[in-house]
Coordinates of C-alpha atoms and ligand atoms in Angstrom, one line a residue:
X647 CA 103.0 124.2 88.6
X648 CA 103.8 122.0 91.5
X649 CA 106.5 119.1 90.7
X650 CA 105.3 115.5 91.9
X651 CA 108.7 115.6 93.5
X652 CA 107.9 118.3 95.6
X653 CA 108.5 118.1 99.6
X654 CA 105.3 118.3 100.5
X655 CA 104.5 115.1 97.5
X656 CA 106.9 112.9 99.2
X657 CA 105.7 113.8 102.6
X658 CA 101.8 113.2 102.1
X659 CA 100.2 109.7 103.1
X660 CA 100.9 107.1 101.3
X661 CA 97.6 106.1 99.4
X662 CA 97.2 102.5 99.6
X663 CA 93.4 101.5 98.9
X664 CA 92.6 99.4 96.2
X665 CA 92.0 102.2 93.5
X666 CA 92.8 105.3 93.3
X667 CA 96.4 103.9 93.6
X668 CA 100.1 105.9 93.9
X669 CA 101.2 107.0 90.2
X670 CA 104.7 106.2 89.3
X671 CA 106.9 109.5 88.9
X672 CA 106.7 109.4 85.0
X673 CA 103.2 109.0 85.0
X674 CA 102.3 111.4 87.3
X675 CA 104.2 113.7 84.8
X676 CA 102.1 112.8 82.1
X677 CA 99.4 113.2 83.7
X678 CA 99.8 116.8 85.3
X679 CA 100.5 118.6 81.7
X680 CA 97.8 120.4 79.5
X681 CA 95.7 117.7 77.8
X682 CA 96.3 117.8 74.0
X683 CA 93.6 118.5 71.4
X684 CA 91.8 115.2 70.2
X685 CA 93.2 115.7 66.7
X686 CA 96.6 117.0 67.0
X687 CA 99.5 114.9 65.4
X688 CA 101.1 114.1 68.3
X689 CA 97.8 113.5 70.4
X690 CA 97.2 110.9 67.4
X691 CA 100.4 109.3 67.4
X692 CA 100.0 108.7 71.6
X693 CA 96.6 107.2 70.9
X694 CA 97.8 105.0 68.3
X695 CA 100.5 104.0 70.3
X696 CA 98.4 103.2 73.8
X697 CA 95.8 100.9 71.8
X698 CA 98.7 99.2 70.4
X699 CA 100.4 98.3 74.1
X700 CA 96.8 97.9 75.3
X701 CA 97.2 94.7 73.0
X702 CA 100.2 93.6 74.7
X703 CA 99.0 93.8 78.1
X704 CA 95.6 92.2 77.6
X705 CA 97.7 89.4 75.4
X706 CA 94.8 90.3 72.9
X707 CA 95.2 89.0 69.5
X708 CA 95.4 91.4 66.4
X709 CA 91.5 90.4 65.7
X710 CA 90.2 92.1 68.9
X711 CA 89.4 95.5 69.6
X712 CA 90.6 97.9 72.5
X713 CA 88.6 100.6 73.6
X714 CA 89.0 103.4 75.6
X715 CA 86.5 106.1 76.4
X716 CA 85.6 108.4 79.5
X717 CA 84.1 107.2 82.3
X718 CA 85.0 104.8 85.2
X719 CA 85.2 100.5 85.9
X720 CA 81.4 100.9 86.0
X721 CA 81.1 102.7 82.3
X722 CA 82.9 99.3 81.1
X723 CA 80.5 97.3 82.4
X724 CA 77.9 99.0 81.0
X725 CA 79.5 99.2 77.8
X726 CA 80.0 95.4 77.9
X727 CA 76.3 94.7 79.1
X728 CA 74.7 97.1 76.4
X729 CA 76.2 95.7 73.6
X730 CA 76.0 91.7 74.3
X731 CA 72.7 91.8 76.2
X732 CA 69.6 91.8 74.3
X733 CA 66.1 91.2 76.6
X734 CA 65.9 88.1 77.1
X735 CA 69.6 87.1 76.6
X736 CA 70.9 84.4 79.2
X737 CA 73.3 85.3 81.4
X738 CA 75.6 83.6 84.2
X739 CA 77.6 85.6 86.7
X740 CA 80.0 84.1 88.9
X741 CA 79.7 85.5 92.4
X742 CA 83.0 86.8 93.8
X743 CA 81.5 89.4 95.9
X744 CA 80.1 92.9 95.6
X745 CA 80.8 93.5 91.9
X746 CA 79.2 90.5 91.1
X747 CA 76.2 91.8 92.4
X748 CA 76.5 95.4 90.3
X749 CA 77.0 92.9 87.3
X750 CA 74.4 91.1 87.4
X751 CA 72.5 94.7 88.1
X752 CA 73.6 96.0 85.2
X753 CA 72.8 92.9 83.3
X754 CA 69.4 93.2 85.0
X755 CA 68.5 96.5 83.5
X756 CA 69.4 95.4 79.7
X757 CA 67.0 92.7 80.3
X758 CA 68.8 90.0 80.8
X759 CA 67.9 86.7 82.7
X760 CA 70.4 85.9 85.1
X761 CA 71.4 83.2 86.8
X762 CA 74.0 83.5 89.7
X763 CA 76.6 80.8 90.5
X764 CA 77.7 81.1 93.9
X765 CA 80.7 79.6 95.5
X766 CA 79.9 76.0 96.2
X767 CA 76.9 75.9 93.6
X768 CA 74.1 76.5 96.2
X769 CA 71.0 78.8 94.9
X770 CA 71.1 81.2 97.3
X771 CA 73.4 84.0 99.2
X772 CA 75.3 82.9 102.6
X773 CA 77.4 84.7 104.7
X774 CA 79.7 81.8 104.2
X775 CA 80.5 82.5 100.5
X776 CA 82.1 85.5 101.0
X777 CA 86.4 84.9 100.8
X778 CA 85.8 82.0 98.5
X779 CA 85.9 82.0 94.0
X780 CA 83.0 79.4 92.0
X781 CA 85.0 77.8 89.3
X782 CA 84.3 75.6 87.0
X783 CA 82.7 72.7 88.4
X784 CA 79.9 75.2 89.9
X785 CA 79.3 76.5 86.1
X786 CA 79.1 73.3 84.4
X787 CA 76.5 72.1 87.3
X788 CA 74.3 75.6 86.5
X789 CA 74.4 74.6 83.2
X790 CA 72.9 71.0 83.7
X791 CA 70.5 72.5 85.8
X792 CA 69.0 76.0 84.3
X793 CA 70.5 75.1 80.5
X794 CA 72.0 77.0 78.0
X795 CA 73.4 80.4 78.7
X796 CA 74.4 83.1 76.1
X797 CA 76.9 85.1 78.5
X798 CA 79.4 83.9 81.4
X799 CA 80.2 87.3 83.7
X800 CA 82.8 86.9 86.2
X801 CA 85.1 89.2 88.1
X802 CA 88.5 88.3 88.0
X803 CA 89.4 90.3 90.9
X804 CA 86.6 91.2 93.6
X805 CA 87.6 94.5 95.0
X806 CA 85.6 93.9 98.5
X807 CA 86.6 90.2 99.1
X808 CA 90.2 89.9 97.5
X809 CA 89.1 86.5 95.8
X810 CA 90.4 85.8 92.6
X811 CA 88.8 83.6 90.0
X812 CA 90.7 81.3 88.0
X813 CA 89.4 82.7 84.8
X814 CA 91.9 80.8 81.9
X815 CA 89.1 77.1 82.6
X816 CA 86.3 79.5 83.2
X817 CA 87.2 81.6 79.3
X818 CA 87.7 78.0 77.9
X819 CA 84.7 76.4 79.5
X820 CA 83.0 79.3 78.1
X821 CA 83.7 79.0 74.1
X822 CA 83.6 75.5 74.4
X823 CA 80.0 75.5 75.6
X824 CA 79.0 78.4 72.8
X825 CA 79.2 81.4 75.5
X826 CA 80.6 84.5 75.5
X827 CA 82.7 85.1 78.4
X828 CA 83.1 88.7 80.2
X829 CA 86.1 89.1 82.8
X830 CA 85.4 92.3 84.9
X831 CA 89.7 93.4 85.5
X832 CA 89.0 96.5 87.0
X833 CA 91.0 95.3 90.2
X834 CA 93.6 93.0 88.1
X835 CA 94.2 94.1 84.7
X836 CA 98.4 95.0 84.4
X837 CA 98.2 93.2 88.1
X838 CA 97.3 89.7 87.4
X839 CA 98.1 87.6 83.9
X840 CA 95.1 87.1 81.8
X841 CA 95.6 86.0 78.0
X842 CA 92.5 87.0 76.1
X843 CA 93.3 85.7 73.0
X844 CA 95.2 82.1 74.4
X845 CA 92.3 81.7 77.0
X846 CA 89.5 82.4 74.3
X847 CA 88.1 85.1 76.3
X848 CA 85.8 88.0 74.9
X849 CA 85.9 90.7 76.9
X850 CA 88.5 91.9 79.2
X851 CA 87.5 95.7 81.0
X852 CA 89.1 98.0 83.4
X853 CA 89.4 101.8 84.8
X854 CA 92.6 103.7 85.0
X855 CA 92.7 104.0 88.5
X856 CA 94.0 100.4 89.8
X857 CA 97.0 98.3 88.1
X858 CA 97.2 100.4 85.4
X859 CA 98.4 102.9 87.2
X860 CA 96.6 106.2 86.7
X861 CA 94.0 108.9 87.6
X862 CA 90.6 107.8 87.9
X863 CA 88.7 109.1 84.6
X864 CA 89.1 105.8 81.5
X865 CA 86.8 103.0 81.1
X866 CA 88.9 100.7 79.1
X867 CA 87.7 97.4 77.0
X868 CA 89.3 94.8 74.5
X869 CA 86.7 92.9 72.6
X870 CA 86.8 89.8 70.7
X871 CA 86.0 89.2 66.9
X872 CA 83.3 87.1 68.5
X873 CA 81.8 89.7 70.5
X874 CA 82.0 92.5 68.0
X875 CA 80.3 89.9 66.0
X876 CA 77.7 89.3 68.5
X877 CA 76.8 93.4 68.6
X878 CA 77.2 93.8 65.0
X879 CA 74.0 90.4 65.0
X880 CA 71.9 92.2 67.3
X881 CA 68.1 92.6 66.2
X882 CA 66.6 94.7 68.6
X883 CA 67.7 98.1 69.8
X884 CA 70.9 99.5 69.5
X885 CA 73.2 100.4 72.7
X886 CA 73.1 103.9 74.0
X887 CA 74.6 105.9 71.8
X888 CA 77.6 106.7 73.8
X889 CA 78.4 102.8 74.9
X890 CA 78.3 101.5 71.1
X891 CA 80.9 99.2 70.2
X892 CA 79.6 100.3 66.6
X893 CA 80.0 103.7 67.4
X894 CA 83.6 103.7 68.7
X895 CA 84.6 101.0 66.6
X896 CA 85.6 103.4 63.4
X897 CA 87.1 105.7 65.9
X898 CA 89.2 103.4 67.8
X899 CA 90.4 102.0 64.0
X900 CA 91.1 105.6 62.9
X901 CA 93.3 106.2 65.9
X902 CA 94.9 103.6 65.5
X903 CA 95.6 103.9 61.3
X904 CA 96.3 107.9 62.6
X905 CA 93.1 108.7 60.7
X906 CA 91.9 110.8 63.5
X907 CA 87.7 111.2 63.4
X908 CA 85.8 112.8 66.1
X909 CA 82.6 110.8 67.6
X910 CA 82.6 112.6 71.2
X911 CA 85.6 113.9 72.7
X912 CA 88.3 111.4 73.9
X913 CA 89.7 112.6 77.5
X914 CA 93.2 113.4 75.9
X915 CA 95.1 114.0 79.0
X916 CA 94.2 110.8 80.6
X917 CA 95.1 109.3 77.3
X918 CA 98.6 110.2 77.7
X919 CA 98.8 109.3 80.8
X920 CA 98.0 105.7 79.5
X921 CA 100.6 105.9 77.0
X922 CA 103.2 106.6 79.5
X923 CA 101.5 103.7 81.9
X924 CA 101.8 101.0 79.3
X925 CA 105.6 102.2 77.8
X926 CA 106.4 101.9 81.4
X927 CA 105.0 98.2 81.7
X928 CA 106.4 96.9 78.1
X929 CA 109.3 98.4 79.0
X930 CA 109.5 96.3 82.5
X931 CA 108.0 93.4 80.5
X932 CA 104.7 91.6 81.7
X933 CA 105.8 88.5 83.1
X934 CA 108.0 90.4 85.7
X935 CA 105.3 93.0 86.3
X936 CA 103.4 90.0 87.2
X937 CA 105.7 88.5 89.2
X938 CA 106.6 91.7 91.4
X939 CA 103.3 92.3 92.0
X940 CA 103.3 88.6 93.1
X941 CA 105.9 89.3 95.2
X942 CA 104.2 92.5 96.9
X943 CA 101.2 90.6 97.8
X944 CA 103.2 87.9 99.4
X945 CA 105.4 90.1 101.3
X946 CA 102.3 92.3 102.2
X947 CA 100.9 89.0 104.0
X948 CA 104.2 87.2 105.2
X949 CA 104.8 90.6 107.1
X950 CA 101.7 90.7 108.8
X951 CA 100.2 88.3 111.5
X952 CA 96.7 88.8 109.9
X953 CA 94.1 86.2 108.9
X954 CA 93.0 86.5 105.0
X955 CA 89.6 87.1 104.3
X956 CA 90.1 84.7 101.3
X957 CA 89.9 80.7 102.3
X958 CA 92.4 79.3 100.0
X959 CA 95.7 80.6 99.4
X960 CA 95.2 80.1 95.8
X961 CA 92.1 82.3 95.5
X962 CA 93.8 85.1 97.4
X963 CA 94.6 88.0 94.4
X964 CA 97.9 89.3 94.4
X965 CA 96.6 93.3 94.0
X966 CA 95.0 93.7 97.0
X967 CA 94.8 92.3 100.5
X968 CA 91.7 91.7 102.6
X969 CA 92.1 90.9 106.3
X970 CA 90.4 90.3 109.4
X971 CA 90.6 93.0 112.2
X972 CA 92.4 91.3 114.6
X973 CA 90.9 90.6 117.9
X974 CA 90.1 94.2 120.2
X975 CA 90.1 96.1 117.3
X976 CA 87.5 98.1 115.1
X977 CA 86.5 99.8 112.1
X978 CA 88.6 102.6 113.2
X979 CA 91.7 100.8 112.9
X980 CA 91.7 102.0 109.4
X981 CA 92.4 105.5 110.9
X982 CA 94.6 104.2 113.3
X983 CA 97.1 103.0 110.3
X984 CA 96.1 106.7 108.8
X985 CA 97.9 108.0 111.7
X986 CA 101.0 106.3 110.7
X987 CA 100.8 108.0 107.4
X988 CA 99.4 105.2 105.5
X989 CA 95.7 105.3 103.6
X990 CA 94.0 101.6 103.7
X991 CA 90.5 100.9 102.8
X992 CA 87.7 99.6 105.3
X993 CA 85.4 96.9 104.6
X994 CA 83.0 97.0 101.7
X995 CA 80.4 94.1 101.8
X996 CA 77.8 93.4 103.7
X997 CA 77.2 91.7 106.2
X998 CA 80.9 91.5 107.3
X999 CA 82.2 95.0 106.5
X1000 CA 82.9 96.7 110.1
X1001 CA 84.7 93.4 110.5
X1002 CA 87.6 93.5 108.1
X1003 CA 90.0 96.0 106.2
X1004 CA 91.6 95.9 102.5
X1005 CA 95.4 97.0 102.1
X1006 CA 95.6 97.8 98.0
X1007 CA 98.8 97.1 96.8
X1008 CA 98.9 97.2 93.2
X1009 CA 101.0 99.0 89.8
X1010 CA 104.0 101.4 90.7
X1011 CA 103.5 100.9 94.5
X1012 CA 103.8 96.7 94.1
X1013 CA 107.2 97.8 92.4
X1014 CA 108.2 100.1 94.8
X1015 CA 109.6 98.6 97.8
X1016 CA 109.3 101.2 100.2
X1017 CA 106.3 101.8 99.6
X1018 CA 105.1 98.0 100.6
X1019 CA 107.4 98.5 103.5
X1020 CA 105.9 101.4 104.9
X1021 CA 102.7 100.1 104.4
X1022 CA 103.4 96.9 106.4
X1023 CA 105.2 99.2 109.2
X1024 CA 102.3 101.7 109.3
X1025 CA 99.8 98.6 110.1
X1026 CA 102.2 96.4 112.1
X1027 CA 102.5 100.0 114.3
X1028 CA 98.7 100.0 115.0
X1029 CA 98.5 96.4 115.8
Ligands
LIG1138 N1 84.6 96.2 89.3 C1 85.6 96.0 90.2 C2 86.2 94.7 90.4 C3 86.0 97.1 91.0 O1 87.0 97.0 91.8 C4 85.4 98.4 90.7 C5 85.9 99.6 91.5 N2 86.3 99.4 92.8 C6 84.4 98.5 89.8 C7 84.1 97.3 89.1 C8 83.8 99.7 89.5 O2 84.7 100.6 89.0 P1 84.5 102.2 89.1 O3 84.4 102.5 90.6 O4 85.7 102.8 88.5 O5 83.3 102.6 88.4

C-alpha cells in the first residue's frame, strides 16, 4: 500500500479548494486502512468515541443528538429538511449565496412555504447582494411583514460567496421568537466557533470533506431536544426512511452505550477517520483551532493585494477566501496558480462567477504553515 508520506504524496499539488481539503498525516492514515465491520468491538468503541467529541466540537449539550450517516453536505440538509418540514410548515432562509438557494430547494420539495431574507431585507434577488450576510434586523423586519415562521435556515458559511453570518443573535432571535433555527456548517463546522447549546440553536450539519478534515463520504448532524421533539410531533408522513431522525435515533444511542444495532450500514472507514479528526482537534483544543484558522485566513489576505468578494471585514469567513480577479486576468487564472502547483477553486454563483476565484483554506492545511505559504506564493506567482 502506498504511504501518505510517499515522494510522490509530498510532491503532488497542493489541494486548496474549499472541500475536498488536505488530510492531516494521521488522518490520512486512518483513513487508507480496511474499514472495520459495523459491529466489531473496536469499530464500536471508535463510534462511541467520535459522537462523544462530536459533542465537544459542536459545543452541544448532553440533551442533543449527533448523527452521522453516509452521504454528503447535501444528505444533511435533507435530513434536516425531512424531519422539521411538514407541507405547509413556514420557513425563513437567510440568503448568503448559492446554498441558500439549494436550501430553500430542498425546503421547497418537503412542502414548505418559504420566505427568503435577503441581505438588506429587499424582496427580491440583486446582483448587489452577493459578498454581503442578512442578520438580524432583516429577520425581525420579515417577521413583521409575512408573520410567524416555524423554521429559520441559514448558512453559516456560504461556500461560493465567503460571507459569514453571525449566527449566535440569529439562534437566539430564533428560540426567542418560537422558531427552530437550522445553521448549514458544511463550510465552517471545526473552522469557525458555533455553540449549539449556549446559542440555543437546533441544528448544526456538515460533510467530512471541509474543516473537519476528511474524505468526502459523512453527512453529519447534532439535533436539539427541541428538534427531536419537533419530529417525534409530526402528524403527517414520516421522513424517508433512510433520513429519519427516528430511525437513527436508537442507532446513534446504541453506539454510543456500545450496544451496537444495525439499521443500514454505517460507512466504517470514514468513521474512523472521524475519530482520528476529532482526537486530533480536542487534542489541539477548540479555541486555538479557531484561532489558527483565524490566523490562516488573515495571512491568506494580508499576503495578497486582492479585493474580497465579501463587503465587510466582519462578514468575511475565516475558512475560505473569495477574491476578485484582478484586473487583465480571467477564469483561467485558476490554472495559472495550478501551474505553480497549487489547486484553487473558480467562481461558483451566478451572475459573477468568471469574475472571481475562491482559495479554501481550512482544517490541517489552516494549521500548517507551509501549506498557507505556498499557497499565497503559487497565486502571488501568477499575479
Ligand atoms: N452547504 C455548503 C455551505 C457547502 O459548502 C456545500 C458543499 N460545497 C454544501 C452545502 C453541499 O455539500 P455536499 O457537496 O457535500 O453535498
Amino acid at each position: 500500500m502506498p504511504s501518505v508520506y510517499s515522494p510522490s504524496n509530498l510532491m503532488k499539488p497542493l489541494l486548496m479548494i474549499p472541500g475536498p481539503v488536505e488530510l492531516s498525516p494521521k488522518v490520512a492514515e486512518a483513513a487508507a486502512a480496511l474499514p472495520p465491520g459495523h459491529m466489531s468491538p473496536a469499530f464500536v468503541e471508535t463510534f462511541a468515541r467520535a459522537l462523544q467529541a462530536m459533542r465537544v466540537v459542536f459545543a452541544a449539550g448532553s440533551e442533543s443528538q449527533p448523527f452521522v450517516t453516509a452521504g454528503s453536505g447535501t444528505t444533511a440538509m435533507d435530513m434536516a429538511a425531512a424531519n422539521l418540514v411538514e407541507p405547509g410548515t413556514r420557513a425563513l432562509v437567510l440568503w448568503s449565496g448559492y446554498f441558500s438557494d439549494r436550501m430553500a430547494e430542498i425546503l421547497r420539495r418537503y412542502g414548505a412555504h418559504v420566505t427568503v431574507v435577503y441581505p438588506g431585507g429587499d424582496a427580491a434577488f440583486d446582483e448587489a447582494m452577493i459578498g454581503r450576510a442578512p442578520g438580524r434586523q432583516e429577520v425581525e423586519q420579515a417577521l413583521k411583514r409575512h408573520g410567524d415562521h416555524a423554521l429559520l435556515f441559514a448558512t453559516h458559511v456560504d461556500t461560493s460567496t465567503g460571507v459569514r453570518v453571525d449566527a449566535e443573535p440569529l439562534a437566539k432571535l430564533a428560540r426567542a421568537r418560537g422558531m427552530l433555527s437550522v445553521f448549514d456548517g458544511v463550510c465552517a463546522a471545526a473552522g469557525e466557533r458555533f455553540d449549539m447549546d449556549a446559542w440555543g440553536a437546533d441544528v448544526y450539519l456538515t460533510a467530512s470533506q471541509k474543516a473537519l478534515g476528511l474524505p468526502p463520504g459523512l453527512a453529519l448532524l447534532v439535533a436539539s431536544s427541541r428538534a427531536l421533539a419537533a419530529r417525534k410531533a409530526r402528524r403527517s408522513t414520516p421522513p424517508p426512511l433512510v433520513l429519519d431522525w427516528e430511525q437513527w435515533l436508537p442507532i446513534m444511542r446504541g453506539y454510543e452505550e456500545k450496544t451496537p444495532k444495525y439499521f443500514a450500514t454505517p460507512a466504517t472507514g470514514l468513521i474512523v477517520a472521524l475519530d482520528a479528526s476529532l482526537q486530533e482537534l480536542l487534542a489541539i483544543g477548540m479555541n486555538e483551532v479557531f484561532e489558527r484558522q483565524k490566523q490562516a485566513a488573515l495571512r491568506v489576505r494580508g499576503a495578497l493585494s486582492l479585493e474580497s468578494l465579501v463587503r465587510s471585514p466582519d462578514d468575511a469567513a475565516y475558512t475560505l477566501s473569495a477574491f476578485h480577479l484582478p484586473k487583465g486576468k480571467d477564469a483561467s487564472f485558476v490554472k495559472q496558480i495550478a501551474a505553480n502547483g497549487v489547486i484553487v477553486a473558480g467562481g461558483l454563483i451566478a451572475p459573477i462567477a468568471p469574475r472571481y476565484f475562491r482559495v479554501g483554506h481550512m482544517g490541517h492545511a489552516a494549521r500548517t504553515p507551509l501549506m498557507i505559504e505556498r499557497t499565497i506564493d503559487a497565486i502571488n506567482a501568477a499575479l
